[in-house]
Short mmCIF file of C-alpha atoms in Angstrom, two decimals:
data_model
loop_
_atom_site.label_atom_id
_atom_site.label_comp_id
_atom_site.label_asym_id
_atom_site.label_seq_id
_atom_site.Cartn_x
_atom_site.Cartn_y
_atom_site.Cartn_z
CA UNK R 11 -7.05 12.00 16.64
CA UNK R 12 -3.71 10.46 17.21
CA UNK R 13 -0.98 11.59 14.89
CA UNK R 14 -0.99 9.81 11.46
CA UNK R 15 1.82 7.53 10.65
CA UNK R 16 2.95 7.05 6.98
CA UNK R 17 4.59 3.94 5.72
CA UNK R 18 6.33 3.29 2.43
CA UNK R 19 7.64 0.40 0.26
CA UNK R 20 8.58 -0.18 -3.17
CA UNK R 21 7.27 -3.43 -4.78
CA UNK R 22 7.34 -6.25 -2.12
CA UNK R 23 8.98 -6.49 1.18
CA UNK R 24 8.23 -5.08 4.63
CA UNK R 25 6.93 -1.67 5.38
CA UNK R 26 9.29 1.13 6.36
CA UNK R 27 7.94 3.77 8.61
CA UNK R 28 8.54 7.20 7.16
CA UNK R 29 7.28 9.25 10.18
CA UNK R 30 4.55 10.17 12.61
CA UNK R 31 2.46 13.23 12.75
CA UNK R 32 1.59 15.40 15.70
CA UNK R 33 -1.54 14.87 17.79
CA UNK R 34 -4.60 16.73 16.91
CA UNK R 35 -6.88 16.79 20.03
CA UNK R 36 -10.66 16.52 20.15
CA UNK R 37 -11.30 16.26 16.31
CA UNK R 38 -12.98 14.02 13.89
CA UNK R 39 -11.68 15.95 10.87
CA UNK R 40 -8.07 16.64 11.62
CA UNK R 41 -5.73 18.43 9.39
CA UNK R 42 -2.10 17.35 10.17
CA UNK R 43 0.69 19.84 9.47
CA UNK R 44 3.83 17.66 9.75
CA UNK R 45 5.52 16.92 6.43
CA UNK R 46 7.08 13.67 5.39
CA UNK R 47 9.85 13.52 2.75
CA UNK R 48 10.05 10.62 0.26
CA UNK R 49 12.03 9.92 -2.90
CA UNK R 50 9.92 9.67 -5.99
CA UNK R 51 10.85 7.20 -8.51
CA UNK R 52 8.68 7.16 -11.79
CA UNK R 53 9.60 3.74 -12.82
CA UNK R 54 8.78 1.98 -9.71
CA UNK R 55 5.48 1.15 -7.80
CA UNK R 56 5.90 2.78 -4.54
CA UNK R 57 3.14 1.77 -2.12
CA UNK R 58 1.97 4.07 0.64
CA UNK R 59 0.12 3.25 3.83
CA UNK R 60 -1.40 5.83 6.28
CA UNK R 61 -2.58 4.36 9.57
CA UNK R 62 -4.59 6.48 11.99
CA UNK R 63 -4.70 6.12 15.78
CA UNK R 64 -6.65 7.61 18.63
CA UNK R 65 -3.92 8.92 20.93
CA UNK R 66 -3.95 7.92 24.52
CA UNK R 67 -1.45 9.25 27.05
CA UNK R 68 -1.87 6.44 29.49
CA UNK R 69 -2.18 3.42 27.27
CA UNK R 70 -1.54 2.15 23.78
CA UNK R 71 -2.94 4.20 21.02
CA UNK R 72 -6.18 2.73 19.61
CA UNK R 73 -6.18 1.79 15.94
CA UNK R 74 -8.73 3.92 13.97
CA UNK R 75 -8.24 2.84 10.40
CA UNK R 76 -5.72 2.67 7.50
CA UNK R 77 -5.39 3.27 3.74
CA UNK R 78 -5.03 0.26 1.32
CA UNK R 79 -3.88 0.11 -2.14
CA UNK R 80 -2.42 3.58 -2.19
CA UNK R 81 0.70 4.54 -4.14
CA UNK R 82 2.73 7.59 -4.55
CA UNK R 83 1.94 7.60 -8.30
CA UNK R 84 -1.80 7.71 -7.29
CA UNK R 85 -1.08 10.95 -5.44
CA UNK R 86 1.29 12.67 -7.88
CA UNK R 87 -0.78 11.87 -11.08
CA UNK R 88 -4.05 12.71 -9.51
CA UNK R 89 -5.91 16.01 -9.98
CA UNK R 90 -4.33 18.68 -7.67
CA UNK R 91 -1.68 16.02 -6.82
CA UNK R 92 -3.85 14.56 -4.14
CA UNK R 93 -5.83 11.39 -3.53
CA UNK R 94 -8.70 10.73 -1.06
CA UNK R 95 -9.27 7.07 0.02
CA UNK R 96 -11.60 5.51 2.48
CA UNK R 97 -10.02 4.07 5.62
CA UNK R 98 -10.29 0.48 6.34
CA UNK R 99 -9.59 -2.07 9.02
CA UNK R 100 -11.16 -3.28 12.20
CA UNK R 101 -11.22 -1.04 15.21
CA UNK R 102 -12.58 -1.46 18.74
CA UNK R 103 -15.82 0.23 17.62
CA UNK R 104 -16.24 -1.90 14.50
CA UNK R 105 -15.10 -1.28 11.03
CA UNK R 106 -13.07 2.07 10.31
CA UNK R 107 -15.01 5.01 8.93
CA UNK R 108 -14.04 8.10 7.18
CA UNK R 109 -11.55 9.12 4.46
CA UNK R 110 -7.96 10.10 4.28
CA UNK R 111 -6.65 12.82 1.83
CA UNK R 112 -2.99 12.55 0.82
CA UNK R 113 -1.45 15.43 -1.05
CA UNK R 114 1.88 15.52 -2.61
CA UNK R 115 3.97 18.68 -3.80
CA UNK R 116 7.31 18.54 -5.58
CA UNK R 117 10.11 20.41 -4.04
CA UNK R 118 10.65 22.87 -6.77
CA UNK R 119 13.73 24.44 -8.52
CA UNK R 120 16.00 21.29 -8.54
CA UNK R 121 16.22 21.03 -12.36
CA UNK R 122 18.24 23.64 -14.39
CA UNK R 123 21.47 24.79 -15.73
CA UNK R 124 24.18 26.94 -14.03
CA UNK R 125 25.93 29.40 -16.30
CA UNK R 126 29.27 30.77 -15.03
CA UNK R 127 32.18 33.04 -16.23
CA UNK R 128 35.30 33.18 -14.25
CA UNK R 129 38.78 34.41 -14.30
CA UNK R 130 42.11 34.30 -12.26
CA UNK R 131 43.69 37.37 -10.74
CA UNK R 132 47.50 37.41 -9.95
CA UNK R 133 47.80 33.60 -9.67
CA UNK R 134 50.84 32.09 -8.10
CA UNK R 135 53.48 31.14 -10.75
CA UNK R 136 54.22 27.46 -10.31
CA UNK R 137 56.82 27.41 -13.27
CA UNK R 138 59.61 29.38 -11.53
CA UNK R 139 61.84 31.90 -13.17
CA UNK R 140 61.69 30.32 -16.62
CA UNK R 141 58.07 30.02 -17.23
CA UNK R 142 54.51 31.14 -16.28
CA UNK R 143 51.66 28.93 -15.18
CA UNK R 144 49.17 27.35 -17.52
CA UNK R 145 46.05 27.43 -15.34
CA UNK R 146 42.82 25.56 -15.47
CA UNK R 147 39.95 25.19 -12.94
CA UNK R 148 38.40 22.02 -11.57
CA UNK R 149 35.00 22.25 -9.97
CA UNK R 150 33.82 19.37 -7.58
CA UNK R 151 30.56 18.65 -5.69
CA UNK R 152 31.52 17.74 -1.96
CA UNK R 153 29.68 15.44 0.35
CA UNK R 154 26.98 16.86 2.49
CA UNK R 155 28.23 17.60 6.06
CA UNK R 156 31.87 17.69 4.95
CA UNK R 157 34.07 20.30 6.57
CA UNK R 158 34.01 23.30 4.17
CA UNK R 159 37.61 24.46 4.47
CA UNK R 160 39.04 24.32 0.91
CA UNK R 161 42.40 22.80 2.16
CA UNK R 162 40.65 19.97 3.88
CA UNK R 163 38.33 19.26 0.96
CA UNK R 164 41.27 19.20 -1.42
CA UNK R 165 43.07 16.79 0.78
CA UNK R 166 40.21 14.44 0.85
CA UNK R 167 39.65 14.04 -2.87
CA UNK R 168 38.26 10.57 -2.69
CA UNK R 169 35.03 11.92 -1.16
CA UNK R 170 34.69 14.73 -3.92
CA UNK R 171 32.99 14.38 -7.24
CA UNK R 172 34.46 16.33 -10.02
CA UNK R 173 31.84 17.79 -12.28
CA UNK R 174 33.54 20.21 -14.71
CA UNK R 175 37.04 21.26 -15.81
CA UNK R 176 37.81 24.27 -17.77
CA UNK R 177 40.22 24.53 -20.75
CA UNK R 178 43.84 25.38 -20.12
CA UNK R 179 45.00 28.96 -20.59
CA UNK R 180 48.60 28.96 -21.57
CA UNK R 181 51.30 31.15 -19.94
CA UNK R 182 48.96 33.52 -18.18
CA UNK R 183 48.56 34.45 -14.47
CA UNK R 184 45.43 36.54 -15.16
CA UNK R 185 43.49 34.01 -17.22
CA UNK R 186 39.99 34.42 -18.44
CA UNK R 187 38.29 31.16 -19.05
CA UNK R 188 35.49 30.53 -21.48
CA UNK R 189 31.93 30.73 -20.21
CA UNK R 190 30.71 27.29 -19.32
CA UNK R 191 27.52 25.37 -18.20
CA UNK R 192 26.92 22.82 -15.59
CA UNK R 193 23.64 20.99 -14.62
CA UNK R 194 22.18 22.19 -11.39
CA UNK R 195 21.84 18.64 -10.22
CA UNK R 196 25.44 17.75 -11.12
CA UNK R 197 26.85 20.79 -9.39
CA UNK R 198 24.94 20.67 -6.02
CA UNK R 199 21.99 18.41 -6.49
CA UNK R 200 19.71 21.33 -6.48
CA UNK R 201 20.97 22.56 -3.00
CA UNK R 202 22.09 26.12 -3.18
CA UNK R 203 23.62 26.01 0.24
CA UNK R 204 25.81 23.01 -0.60
CA UNK R 205 29.63 23.81 -0.66
CA UNK R 206 31.27 23.71 -4.09
CA UNK R 207 35.05 23.24 -4.34
CA UNK R 208 37.03 25.22 -6.82
CA UNK R 209 40.63 24.14 -7.58
CA UNK R 210 43.04 26.01 -9.74
CA UNK R 211 45.85 23.83 -11.22
CA UNK R 212 49.00 24.55 -13.21
CA UNK R 213 48.71 22.25 -16.17
CA UNK R 214 51.64 19.60 -16.82
CA UNK R 215 51.63 17.41 -19.83
CA UNK R 216 52.58 14.39 -17.81
CA UNK R 217 49.40 14.83 -15.75
CA UNK R 218 51.09 15.84 -12.50
CA UNK R 219 49.34 19.16 -12.41
CA UNK R 220 50.40 21.51 -9.63
CA UNK R 221 47.91 23.03 -7.31
CA UNK R 222 47.93 26.77 -7.41
CA UNK R 223 45.20 27.04 -4.78
CA UNK R 224 41.55 26.10 -3.92
CA UNK R 225 38.66 27.81 -2.41
CA UNK R 226 34.88 27.01 -1.64
CA UNK R 227 31.67 28.87 -2.09
CA UNK R 228 27.95 27.85 -2.21
CA UNK R 229 25.74 28.75 -5.23
CA UNK R 230 23.67 31.10 -3.12
CA UNK R 231 26.84 33.03 -2.41
CA UNK R 232 27.78 33.16 -6.03
CA UNK R 233 24.44 34.61 -7.05
CA UNK R 234 24.45 37.47 -4.53
CA UNK R 235 25.03 39.94 -7.50
CA UNK R 236 28.07 41.21 -9.15
CA UNK R 237 31.56 39.71 -9.39
CA UNK R 238 32.43 37.37 -6.53
CA UNK R 239 36.23 37.12 -5.61
CA UNK R 240 37.48 34.13 -3.79
CA UNK R 241 41.04 34.13 -2.32
CA UNK R 242 42.87 30.83 -3.26
CA UNK R 243 45.00 29.02 -0.78
CA UNK R 244 47.33 26.09 -1.45
CA UNK R 245 46.08 23.38 1.02
CA UNK R 246 49.57 21.61 0.69
CA UNK R 247 51.73 24.53 1.69
CA UNK R 248 49.34 27.06 3.16
CA UNK R 249 50.49 29.71 0.85
CA UNK R 250 48.16 32.10 -1.01
CA UNK R 251 47.51 31.24 -4.72
CA UNK R 252 45.89 34.51 -5.98
CA UNK R 253 42.30 35.30 -6.62
CA UNK R 254 39.42 33.43 -8.52
CA UNK R 255 36.80 35.78 -9.60
CA UNK R 256 33.35 34.48 -10.53
CA UNK R 257 32.17 37.33 -12.81
CA UNK R 258 28.80 35.97 -13.34
CA UNK R 259 26.71 32.98 -12.06
CA UNK R 260 23.24 32.56 -13.43
CA UNK R 261 20.79 29.60 -12.77
CA UNK R 262 18.38 28.90 -15.48
CA UNK R 263 15.70 26.68 -13.93
CA UNK R 264 14.03 24.04 -16.05
CA UNK R 265 10.73 22.34 -15.71
CA UNK R 266 10.89 18.84 -14.20
CA UNK R 267 9.13 15.71 -15.15
CA UNK R 268 6.77 15.95 -12.24
CA UNK R 269 5.87 19.49 -13.20
CA UNK R 270 4.61 18.34 -16.43
CA UNK R 271 2.71 15.35 -14.87
CA UNK R 272 1.10 17.34 -12.03
CA UNK R 273 0.16 20.16 -14.46
CA UNK R 274 -1.92 17.95 -16.65
CA UNK R 275 0.37 16.19 -19.09
CA UNK R 276 -1.07 12.50 -19.45
CA UNK R 277 1.01 9.58 -20.29
CA UNK R 278 -0.84 7.19 -22.63
CA UNK R 279 0.02 3.59 -22.75
CA UNK R 280 0.03 1.57 -26.12
CA UNK R 281 0.77 -2.11 -26.38
CA UNK R 282 1.81 -4.14 -29.45
CA UNK R 283 2.16 -7.96 -29.31
CA UNK R 284 4.09 -10.26 -31.68
CA UNK R 285 1.89 -12.88 -33.28
CA UNK R 286 4.59 -14.43 -35.55
CA UNK R 287 4.97 -18.20 -36.03
CA UNK R 288 8.33 -18.32 -34.33
CA UNK R 289 6.47 -18.11 -31.00
CA UNK R 290 5.43 -21.68 -31.37
CA UNK R 291 1.97 -22.91 -31.67
CA UNK R 292 -0.34 -21.69 -28.82
CA UNK R 293 -1.42 -25.22 -27.81
CA UNK R 294 2.13 -26.28 -27.18
CA UNK R 295 3.29 -25.76 -23.64
CA UNK R 296 6.60 -24.62 -25.02
CA UNK R 297 4.95 -21.75 -27.07
CA UNK R 298 5.74 -18.29 -25.84
CA UNK R 299 1.89 -17.74 -26.16
CA UNK R 300 0.82 -20.76 -24.18
CA UNK R 301 -1.76 -19.80 -21.62
CA UNK R 302 -1.16 -21.99 -18.52
CA UNK R 303 -4.26 -23.69 -17.02
CA UNK R 304 -2.52 -23.30 -13.59
CA UNK R 305 -2.44 -19.54 -13.86
CA UNK R 306 1.34 -19.20 -14.41
CA UNK R 307 1.73 -16.22 -16.66
CA UNK R 308 3.79 -16.47 -19.90
CA UNK R 309 6.50 -13.89 -20.73
CA UNK R 310 4.09 -11.67 -22.73
CA UNK R 311 1.70 -11.50 -19.88
CA UNK R 312 4.44 -10.79 -17.42
CA UNK R 313 5.75 -8.02 -19.55
CA UNK R 314 2.34 -6.22 -19.96
CA UNK R 315 1.80 -6.43 -16.26
CA UNK R 316 5.25 -5.19 -15.28
CA UNK R 317 5.01 -2.11 -17.50
CA UNK R 318 1.41 -1.59 -17.44
CA UNK R 319 1.13 -1.60 -13.49
CA UNK R 320 3.51 1.42 -13.49
CA UNK R 321 2.13 3.34 -16.44
CA UNK R 322 -1.61 3.07 -15.73
CA UNK R 323 -1.33 5.61 -12.83
CA UNK R 324 -0.44 8.25 -15.47
CA UNK R 325 -3.13 7.40 -17.99
CA UNK R 326 -6.22 9.35 -16.87
CA UNK R 327 -9.00 7.36 -18.65
CA UNK R 328 -7.03 4.08 -18.57
CA UNK R 329 -8.21 3.20 -22.02
CA UNK R 330 -5.27 1.39 -23.70
CA UNK R 331 -4.85 0.93 -27.49
CA UNK R 332 -3.70 -2.71 -27.89
CA UNK R 333 -2.48 -4.13 -31.18
CA UNK R 334 -1.05 -7.44 -32.61
CA UNK R 335 1.33 -7.84 -35.59
CA UNK R 336 2.38 -10.79 -37.73
CA UNK R 337 -0.83 -12.72 -37.26
CA UNK R 338 -3.94 -13.73 -39.46
CA UNK R 339 -7.18 -12.59 -37.96
CA UNK R 340 -9.55 -13.98 -40.53
CA UNK R 341 -9.78 -17.55 -42.03
CA UNK R 342 -8.04 -17.55 -45.32
CA UNK R 343 -6.71 -13.96 -44.88
CA UNK R 344 -3.24 -12.67 -45.06
CA UNK R 345 -0.94 -11.68 -42.06
CA UNK R 346 -1.61 -8.21 -40.70
CA UNK R 347 1.07 -6.05 -39.02
CA UNK R 348 -1.13 -3.81 -36.96
CA UNK R 349 -4.57 -5.31 -36.00
CA UNK R 350 -6.63 -4.50 -32.97
CA UNK R 351 -6.79 -7.05 -30.26
CA UNK R 352 -9.83 -5.45 -28.73
CA UNK R 353 -13.09 -6.70 -30.06
CA UNK R 354 -15.77 -4.09 -31.25
CA UNK R 355 -14.95 -1.12 -33.50
CA UNK R 356 -11.62 -0.52 -35.16
CA UNK R 357 -10.76 2.06 -32.71
CA UNK R 358 -11.76 0.04 -29.52
CA UNK R 359 -9.40 0.19 -26.57
CA UNK R 360 -8.74 -2.03 -23.55
CA UNK R 361 -10.07 -0.84 -20.11
CA UNK R 362 -7.35 -1.01 -17.66
CA UNK R 363 -4.45 -3.58 -17.58
CA UNK R 364 -7.17 -6.34 -17.00
CA UNK R 365 -8.68 -5.28 -20.19
CA UNK R 366 -5.37 -5.68 -21.94
CA UNK R 367 -5.05 -9.13 -20.59
CA UNK R 368 -8.52 -10.17 -21.73
CA UNK R 369 -7.82 -8.78 -25.13
CA UNK R 370 -4.53 -10.76 -25.38
CA UNK R 371 -5.84 -13.95 -23.95
CA UNK R 372 -8.78 -13.93 -26.40
CA UNK R 373 -6.48 -13.26 -29.31
CA UNK R 374 -4.28 -16.20 -28.48
CA UNK R 375 -7.25 -18.34 -28.91
CA UNK R 376 -8.27 -16.97 -32.28
CA UNK R 377 -5.22 -15.43 -34.18
CA UNK R 378 -3.28 -17.65 -36.43
CA UNK R 379 0.43 -17.19 -36.02
CA UNK R 380 2.19 -16.17 -39.21
CA UNK R 381 4.86 -13.48 -40.04
CA UNK R 382 7.09 -11.88 -40.89
CA UNK R 383 8.24 -9.63 -37.89
CA UNK R 384 7.38 -6.20 -39.18
CA UNK R 385 7.45 -3.16 -36.71
CA UNK R 386 6.99 -0.17 -39.08
CA UNK R 387 3.23 -0.29 -39.38
CA UNK R 388 2.73 -0.39 -35.62
CA UNK R 389 5.31 2.40 -35.18
CA UNK R 390 3.49 4.59 -37.90
CA UNK R 391 0.11 3.99 -36.09
CA UNK R 392 1.50 5.03 -32.77
CA UNK R 393 3.26 8.11 -34.33
CA UNK R 394 -0.07 9.28 -35.96
CA UNK R 395 -1.89 8.87 -32.63
CA UNK R 396 0.79 10.75 -30.81
CA UNK R 397 0.49 13.77 -32.93
CA UNK R 398 -2.51 14.79 -30.67
CA UNK R 399 -0.18 15.35 -27.81
CA UNK R 400 2.09 17.80 -29.62
CA UNK R 401 0.54 20.73 -27.65
CA UNK R 402 2.07 19.07 -24.35
CA UNK R 403 -1.25 17.74 -23.25
CA UNK R 404 -0.12 14.03 -23.67
CA UNK R 405 3.06 11.89 -23.97
CA UNK R 406 2.71 8.38 -25.56
CA UNK R 407 4.61 5.25 -24.51
CA UNK R 408 4.54 2.29 -26.93
CA UNK R 409 5.44 -1.19 -25.59
CA UNK R 410 6.38 -3.71 -28.26
CA UNK R 411 6.86 -7.20 -27.26
CA UNK R 412 8.50 -9.62 -29.75
CA UNK R 413 10.31 -12.89 -30.01
CA UNK R 414 12.07 -12.56 -33.26
CA UNK R 415 14.54 -10.48 -35.47
CA UNK R 416 12.93 -7.58 -37.19
CA UNK R 417 12.42 -8.13 -40.92
CA UNK R 418 11.71 -4.55 -42.01
CA UNK R 419 14.76 -2.91 -40.35
CA UNK R 420 15.20 -0.10 -42.85
CA UNK R 421 11.48 0.77 -42.65
CA UNK R 422 11.65 0.57 -38.80
CA UNK R 423 14.59 2.86 -38.59
CA UNK R 424 12.71 5.34 -40.88
CA UNK R 425 9.60 5.17 -38.55
CA UNK R 426 11.63 5.69 -35.40
CA UNK R 427 13.48 8.86 -36.89
CA UNK R 428 9.97 10.23 -37.87
CA UNK R 429 8.61 9.51 -34.53
CA UNK R 430 11.23 11.71 -32.85
CA UNK R 431 9.07 14.60 -33.99
CA UNK R 432 6.05 13.55 -31.76
CA UNK R 433 5.64 12.99 -28.02
CA UNK R 434 6.39 9.26 -28.17
CA UNK R 435 8.80 6.83 -26.48
CA UNK R 436 9.23 3.27 -27.65
CA UNK R 437 9.91 0.28 -25.29
CA UNK R 438 11.03 -3.01 -27.06
CA UNK R 439 11.01 -6.11 -25.06
CA UNK R 440 12.61 -9.31 -26.56
CA UNK R 441 11.12 -12.57 -25.15
CA UNK R 442 12.33 -16.04 -25.60
CA UNK R 443 15.93 -17.05 -26.73
CA UNK R 444 16.23 -15.26 -30.09
CA UNK R 445 19.28 -13.26 -31.09
CA UNK R 446 18.43 -9.72 -30.35
CA UNK R 447 21.62 -8.18 -31.34
CA UNK R 448 20.21 -6.05 -34.13
CA UNK R 449 17.64 -4.68 -31.60
CA UNK R 450 20.47 -2.63 -29.97
CA UNK R 451 20.86 -0.69 -33.18
CA UNK R 452 17.56 1.02 -32.42
CA UNK R 453 18.47 2.00 -28.89
CA UNK R 454 20.32 5.26 -29.18
CA UNK R 455 22.29 4.87 -26.01
CA UNK R 456 25.52 3.76 -27.83
CA UNK R 457 24.69 4.36 -31.50
CA UNK R 458 23.57 7.29 -33.67
CA UNK R 459 20.24 6.22 -35.46
CA UNK R 460 19.88 7.23 -39.10
CA UNK R 461 17.05 6.61 -41.52
CA UNK R 462 17.38 5.57 -45.07
CA UNK R 463 17.91 9.05 -46.30
CA UNK R 464 20.69 9.78 -43.77
CA UNK R 465 18.62 11.89 -41.31
CA UNK R 466 19.78 11.44 -37.87
CA UNK R 467 17.24 10.85 -35.13
CA UNK R 468 16.60 14.16 -33.12
CA UNK R 469 16.37 12.40 -29.81
CA UNK R 470 16.81 8.82 -28.27
CA UNK R 471 13.27 7.43 -27.99
CA UNK R 472 13.95 3.60 -27.92
CA UNK R 473 14.86 1.54 -24.98
CA UNK R 474 15.38 -2.24 -25.65
CA UNK R 475 15.53 -4.98 -22.94
CA UNK R 476 15.94 -8.71 -23.29
CA UNK R 477 13.34 -10.26 -20.83
CA UNK R 478 15.67 -13.29 -20.25
CA UNK R 479 18.26 -10.96 -18.62
CA UNK R 480 15.86 -10.50 -15.68
CA UNK R 481 14.92 -14.14 -15.35
CA UNK R 482 16.57 -14.29 -11.84
CA UNK R 483 15.66 -10.76 -10.86
CA UNK R 484 12.52 -9.00 -9.61
CA UNK R 485 9.80 -7.67 -11.77
CA UNK R 486 10.69 -4.16 -10.17
CA UNK R 487 14.24 -4.59 -11.61
CA UNK R 488 12.87 -5.16 -15.02
CA UNK R 489 10.45 -2.33 -15.17
CA UNK R 490 12.99 0.06 -13.62
CA UNK R 491 15.39 -0.71 -16.34
CA UNK R 492 12.90 -0.49 -19.12
CA UNK R 493 11.11 2.74 -17.92
CA UNK R 494 14.12 4.63 -16.46
CA UNK R 495 14.56 6.92 -19.47
CA UNK R 496 10.91 7.90 -19.88
CA UNK R 497 11.11 11.11 -17.78
CA UNK R 498 14.19 12.49 -19.55
CA UNK R 499 12.66 11.59 -22.91
CA UNK R 500 9.36 13.46 -22.14
CA UNK R 501 11.38 16.48 -20.90
CA UNK R 502 13.61 16.30 -24.00
CA UNK R 503 10.42 16.49 -26.22
CA UNK R 504 8.93 19.31 -24.43
CA UNK R 505 12.12 21.26 -24.33
CA UNK R 506 12.61 20.80 -28.11
CA UNK R 507 9.20 22.28 -28.64
CA UNK R 508 9.50 24.95 -25.97
CA UNK R 509 6.55 23.59 -24.08
CA UNK R 510 6.21 24.59 -20.50
CA UNK R 511 4.11 22.89 -17.97
CA UNK R 512 0.28 23.64 -18.53
CA UNK R 513 -1.51 26.00 -16.25
CA UNK R 514 -3.86 24.31 -13.84
CA UNK R 515 -6.29 25.84 -11.29
CA UNK R 516 -5.04 25.31 -7.67
CA UNK R 517 -6.81 22.77 -5.61
CA UNK R 518 -8.44 23.99 -2.33
CA UNK R 519 -9.49 20.40 -1.28
CA UNK R 520 -6.71 19.72 1.01
CA UNK R 521 -4.17 21.56 3.08
CA UNK R 522 -0.46 20.39 2.84
CA UNK R 523 0.84 18.51 5.89
CA UNK R 524 3.32 16.19 4.70
CA UNK R 525 6.51 16.38 2.47
CA UNK R 526 7.47 13.96 -0.25
CA UNK R 527 10.90 14.08 -1.93
CA UNK R 528 11.14 13.15 -5.49
CA UNK R 529 14.03 12.07 -7.95
CA UNK R 530 14.17 13.98 -10.17
CA UNK R 531 12.79 16.71 -8.03
CA UNK R 532 10.95 16.51 -4.79
CA UNK R 533 7.51 16.33 -3.43
CA UNK R 534 5.39 17.73 -0.53
CA UNK R 535 2.72 15.21 0.59
CA UNK R 536 -0.12 15.72 2.92
CA UNK R 537 -2.56 13.61 4.73
CA UNK R 538 -6.03 14.69 5.91
CA UNK R 539 -8.29 12.04 7.50
CA UNK R 540 -11.93 13.11 7.78
CA UNK R 541 -14.83 11.93 9.88
CA UNK R 542 -12.81 9.52 12.08
CA UNK R 543 -14.20 7.47 14.81
CA UNK R 544 -12.41 8.57 18.01
CA UNK R 545 -11.36 11.94 19.47
CA UNK R 546 -7.59 12.36 19.11
CA UNK R 547 -6.23 11.18 15.84
CA UNK R 548 -2.66 10.46 14.98
CA UNK R 549 -1.28 9.15 11.68
CA UNK R 550 1.36 6.41 11.80
#
């Protein structure tokens, strides 16, 4: 088989070749050993294509088949972080045959916290005869491939990224600074061989701090055991500046989002749709619930697809609870604020994203729009459902799509604060042109959310986005903005409960042959075509 080649793209656009494998000779079931690195983004649909060729030294390689409809999320959310798909496409000998197995593995130990204790020894005095230096340390991450001499790095400050600064110790040439913590990704992006710049300054009130000296070291060097002493040199004068001693450097590694996902934590997708009267009657073309006879999706349909197309890969059974609120479901009845859009039993769920769309389209024809806009009942129902995942087996993401201002703001705040205790994130999308200013109160990015009794939300679980802000941007930009915080929110819940990734039995169905890199984290991906037509496969 001719070496396989892997292609990758996110959303639309042209394919970008990631790499080509080696050639495996005279085999219809080759196992390729070359690895390919990719960056993993939870919030995006990252399409993959593996093309297989029969290698020929004297002519163009013969096409032997390719994968279709494969995504990186397919691989990373599957059992054993692998996916087997049938090969398709027309070859010289007819339609392609056989299967291709792609396996991914995260590049581990990139998430964590670095704990350090440091002190200065006989630092240079920058205050002359009438004073003593007031030293502090600044730590910076430097670009990969940069020259590692401290003097050179200090003189090229524009390229360095400061990540931490200690407190100032007054009048002391042998200072001991307080122990401190830095995230592993912030310090060196998880690369223990990456140079780290340490600069010791003499503090001045006017901000013109004088450099005492600088030095470099890698995290690997700082963890070799015992205190590490680093000579300081003033890059401006070339004079020695004393010694910086790193008395201890400990890395506490933390599980990544991918570790939870690949070890069995399922993400369950929940949907709630606003059926209040402010949407406009469904029969009117101006209604936000109008179903176009020409197939043009309305804003509700677009939101469901944008979010659901990403999250469905992580929901194992792809059965989605789908609710409505603010509508009347029975003739002569009162408005309900959490009713099932799926016909059947009270607990019926929608099968796949297409099932959600069918349930929504059917409800648009039968539900009478009413009001007011009440969120609390949907939130309470989702919270009760999410308690089933408190052991780490599942995490729940509730999408609320609304066109209006929340009527029960106090009860909604109470429900969100209570929901912080369960594995739940809440995505709120505002459709139409209403004033959504108060929605921002629920998003904990810039405000502290409190309930009616003054209790503070234990974590930020709400992300609000106005759909109109993305009218001129791609669907991927919308889903990326809305879903970007989910990995951190999942990790935050697990950490708050002390839950580690679940233990799963290793899969022996495939042998790793390709790398995939992930953010946060990294992944190893492998490809294994089986029963190919041809003799010398290669993946492209």
